[in-house]
Tab-separated table of C-alpha atoms and ligand atoms in Angstrom:
chain	number	residue	atom	x	y	z
A	1	UNK	CA	-8.085	-15.606	8.078
A	2	UNK	CA	-8.872	-13.851	4.775
A	3	UNK	CA	-7.838	-10.187	5.030
A	4	UNK	CA	-7.918	-7.018	3.008
A	5	UNK	CA	-4.998	-4.425	2.928
A	6	UNK	CA	-4.813	-0.869	1.496
A	7	UNK	CA	-1.675	-0.560	-0.420
A	8	UNK	CA	-0.324	2.758	-1.948
A	9	UNK	CA	2.296	2.965	-4.379
A	10	UNK	CA	3.524	6.591	-3.789
A	11	UNK	CA	4.135	9.273	-6.570
A	12	UNK	CA	7.936	8.245	-6.327
A	13	UNK	CA	7.005	4.709	-7.706
A	14	UNK	CA	4.921	6.198	-10.440
A	15	UNK	CA	7.591	8.585	-11.498
A	16	UNK	CA	10.194	5.830	-11.337
A	17	UNK	CA	8.177	3.502	-13.565
A	18	UNK	CA	7.858	0.860	-10.749
A	19	UNK	CA	4.047	0.410	-10.723
A	20	UNK	CA	4.144	-2.702	-12.810
A	21	UNK	CA	7.087	-4.223	-10.800
A	22	UNK	CA	5.475	-3.594	-7.392
A	23	UNK	CA	2.132	-4.812	-8.464
A	24	UNK	CA	3.875	-7.948	-9.788
A	25	UNK	CA	5.170	-8.821	-6.580
A	26	UNK	CA	1.969	-8.995	-4.881
A	27	UNK	CA	0.675	-11.080	-7.808
A	28	UNK	CA	3.489	-13.481	-7.702
A	29	UNK	CA	3.096	-13.849	-3.965
A	30	UNK	CA	-0.658	-15.178	-4.695
A	31	UNK	CA	-2.487	-12.169	-3.115
A	32	UNK	CA	-5.380	-10.872	-4.997
A	33	UNK	CA	-6.082	-7.530	-6.390
A	34	UNK	CA	-9.580	-6.497	-5.303
A	35	UNK	CA	-9.261	-2.687	-6.092
A	36	UNK	CA	-6.811	-0.843	-8.438
A	37	UNK	CA	-6.624	2.936	-9.647
A	38	UNK	CA	-4.365	5.723	-10.421
A	39	UNK	CA	-5.346	9.025	-9.022
A	40	UNK	CA	-3.882	12.459	-7.958
A	41	UNK	CA	-4.834	12.870	-4.348
A	42	UNK	CA	-6.228	15.820	-2.899
A	43	UNK	CA	-4.724	17.686	0.090
A	44	UNK	CA	-7.666	16.622	2.214
A	45	UNK	CA	-7.268	12.842	1.393
A	46	UNK	CA	-3.769	12.869	2.025
A	47	UNK	CA	-4.013	14.691	5.306
A	48	UNK	CA	-6.913	12.191	6.406
A	49	UNK	CA	-4.851	9.264	5.269
A	50	UNK	CA	-1.716	10.380	7.525
A	51	UNK	CA	-3.793	12.123	10.321
A	52	UNK	CA	-1.784	9.894	12.930
A	53	UNK	CA	1.318	11.821	11.734
A	54	UNK	CA	-0.231	15.430	11.984
A	55	UNK	CA	1.891	16.583	14.618
A	56	UNK	CA	5.114	15.208	13.387
A	57	UNK	CA	7.854	17.407	11.720
A	58	UNK	CA	7.649	15.766	8.305
A	59	UNK	CA	3.843	16.017	8.000
A	60	UNK	CA	3.779	19.051	5.615
A	61	UNK	CA	6.470	17.667	3.455
A	62	UNK	CA	4.786	14.264	3.596
A	63	UNK	CA	1.246	15.686	2.442
A	64	UNK	CA	3.003	17.858	-0.098
A	65	UNK	CA	4.696	14.957	-1.504
A	66	UNK	CA	1.884	12.582	-1.679
A	67	UNK	CA	-0.169	15.176	-3.519
A	68	UNK	CA	2.629	16.052	-5.825
A	69	UNK	CA	1.642	13.614	-8.795
A	70	UNK	CA	-0.394	10.629	-9.086
A	71	UNK	CA	-0.347	7.510	-7.203
A	72	UNK	CA	-1.659	3.987	-7.344
A	73	UNK	CA	-4.038	2.699	-4.737
A	74	UNK	CA	-4.862	-0.804	-4.390
A	75	UNK	CA	-7.038	-3.084	-2.298
A	76	UNK	CA	-5.194	-6.488	-1.753
A	77	UNK	CA	-6.806	-9.604	-0.481
A	78	UNK	CA	-5.425	-12.730	0.900
A	79	UNK	CA	-4.664	-15.114	3.843
A	80	UNK	CA	-3.164	-12.918	6.640
A	81	UNK	CA	-2.730	-10.143	3.907
A	82	UNK	CA	-2.249	-7.350	6.349
A	83	UNK	CA	0.858	-8.806	7.989
A	84	UNK	CA	2.164	-10.499	4.724
A	85	UNK	CA	2.026	-7.424	2.779
A	86	UNK	CA	3.781	-5.300	5.533
A	87	UNK	CA	6.645	-8.068	5.738
A	88	UNK	CA	6.923	-7.605	1.985
A	89	UNK	CA	6.942	-3.950	2.173
A	90	UNK	CA	9.903	-3.758	4.576
A	91	UNK	CA	11.081	-1.150	7.174
A	92	UNK	CA	9.832	2.292	6.932
A	93	UNK	CA	13.463	3.471	6.877
A	94	UNK	CA	14.698	1.755	3.478
A	95	UNK	CA	18.046	1.612	4.717
A	96	UNK	CA	16.905	-0.728	7.293
A	97	UNK	CA	14.824	-2.443	5.177
A	98	UNK	CA	15.759	-6.201	4.394
A	99	UNK	CA	16.840	-7.192	0.851
A	100	UNK	CA	13.969	-9.020	-0.807
A	101	UNK	CA	11.503	-6.448	0.569
A	102	UNK	CA	10.128	-3.828	-1.816
A	103	UNK	CA	11.720	-1.034	0.085
A	104	UNK	CA	14.949	-3.001	0.784
A	105	UNK	CA	15.338	-3.866	-3.012
A	106	UNK	CA	13.998	-0.506	-4.585
A	107	UNK	CA	14.197	2.390	-2.072
A	108	UNK	CA	16.829	4.524	-0.109
A	109	UNK	CA	15.122	7.522	1.336
A	110	UNK	CA	12.494	7.556	4.162
A	111	UNK	CA	10.547	10.376	2.352
A	112	UNK	CA	10.440	8.505	-0.777
A	113	UNK	CA	9.889	4.905	0.352
A	114	UNK	CA	7.792	4.083	-2.478
A	115	UNK	CA	4.915	2.400	-0.927
A	116	UNK	CA	2.288	2.489	1.935
A	117	UNK	CA	0.618	-0.580	3.437
A	118	UNK	CA	-2.007	-0.777	6.238
A	119	UNK	CA	-0.492	-1.803	9.571
A	120	UNK	CA	-3.391	-3.583	11.304
A	121	UNK	CA	-7.017	-4.709	10.954
A	122	UNK	CA	-8.574	-1.372	12.153
A	123	UNK	CA	-6.394	0.784	10.062
A	124	UNK	CA	-6.871	-1.428	6.947
A	125	UNK	CA	-10.835	-1.220	7.285
A	126	UNK	CA	-10.516	2.502	7.761
A	127	UNK	CA	-8.090	3.117	4.870
A	128	UNK	CA	-10.015	0.901	2.436
A	129	UNK	CA	-13.085	3.162	3.318
A	130	UNK	CA	-11.255	6.215	2.799
A	131	UNK	CA	-9.641	5.116	-0.415
A	132	UNK	CA	-12.208	3.058	-2.091
A	133	UNK	CA	-15.609	4.709	-0.812
A	134	UNK	CA	-17.100	3.040	-3.884
A	135	UNK	CA	-16.214	-0.324	-2.526
A	136	UNK	CA	-13.836	-3.270	-3.750
A	137	UNK	CA	-14.663	-6.098	-5.729
A	138	UNK	CA	-15.321	-9.484	-4.848
A	139	UNK	CA	-14.813	-12.428	-7.295
A	140	UNK	CA	-13.431	-15.940	-7.198
A	141	UNK	CA	-10.344	-16.821	-9.244
A	142	UNK	CA	-9.961	-20.623	-10.171
A	143	UNK	CA	-7.155	-21.238	-7.798
A	144	UNK	CA	-9.411	-19.584	-4.710
A	145	UNK	CA	-11.641	-22.980	-5.068
A	146	UNK	CA	-8.646	-24.975	-3.869
A	147	UNK	CA	-7.212	-22.347	-1.362
A	148	UNK	CA	-10.396	-21.913	0.370
A	149	UNK	CA	-11.331	-25.404	0.722
A	150	UNK	CA	-12.609	-26.609	4.113
A	151	UNK	CA	-9.606	-26.493	6.557
A	152	UNK	CA	-7.427	-24.772	4.009
B	1	IDP	P1	5.147	3.334	7.441
B	1	IDP	O1	4.827	3.757	6.003
B	1	IDP	O2	6.189	2.174	7.240
B	1	IDP	O3	3.785	2.696	8.085
B	1	IDP	P2	5.073	5.468	9.128
B	1	IDP	O4	5.860	5.554	10.421
B	1	IDP	O5	3.586	5.138	9.406
B	1	IDP	O6	5.708	4.242	8.309
B	1	IDP	O7	5.177	6.710	8.442
B	1	IDP	C1	4.508	7.276	7.268
B	1	IDP	C2	5.387	7.885	6.264
B	1	IDP	O8	5.870	9.047	6.582
B	1	IDP	C3	6.414	6.933	5.848
B	1	IDP	O9	6.268	6.022	4.961
B	1	IDP	C4	7.384	8.059	5.290
B	1	IDP	O10	6.961	8.262	3.834
B	1	IDP	C5	7.093	9.158	6.103
B	1	IDP	N1	8.101	9.445	7.138
B	1	IDP	C6	8.297	8.654	8.292
B	1	IDP	N2	9.252	9.052	9.047
B	1	IDP	C7	9.790	10.026	8.318
B	1	IDP	C8	10.852	11.095	8.469
B	1	IDP	O11	11.625	10.858	9.653
B	1	IDP	N3	11.206	11.894	7.460
B	1	IDP	C9	10.485	11.891	6.423
B	1	IDP	N4	9.247	11.212	6.144
B	1	IDP	C10	9.000	10.288	7.181
B	2	MG	MG1	2.278	3.723	8.875
């Protein structure tokens, strides 16, 4: 099933000049970028994005970090994209993330784990609406004509 996921390259990824490499991983996998922007996040947006963690001890630090410098927001589309992207991202605690995953290859600290990805269909829909209120793009790549053939 074609799905869309919200992916953030957090401020550490921008600071560490890893934006291109992270985007490349998704492109190389065959996933399609349907939204992409660099932005400095307001406190309100960061708090809404991480509202589920509002009671956690790390919440204030997380919001401060997410608003500290620009980050990249992406909408990514593809077959089973939500689960595929989460698998590519790896475990929350980078020291537990498998080699070959983005966190397992490029991160070490849980507070600077480089990337966010939607964890389910409902959160993906809510997060895409939050980060891309202007909407995302629909377009067909040449390869989509084959991938989306009947039964494909
Ligand atoms: P996820 O990003 O893999 O979905 P969540 O459990 O949803 O992980 O946590 C959201 C974010 O909060 C994490 O990506 C990480 O940046 C931060 N975080 C989670 N646990 C801790 C912690 O114990 N200390 C500091 N930051 C944390
Ligand atoms: Mg999460």
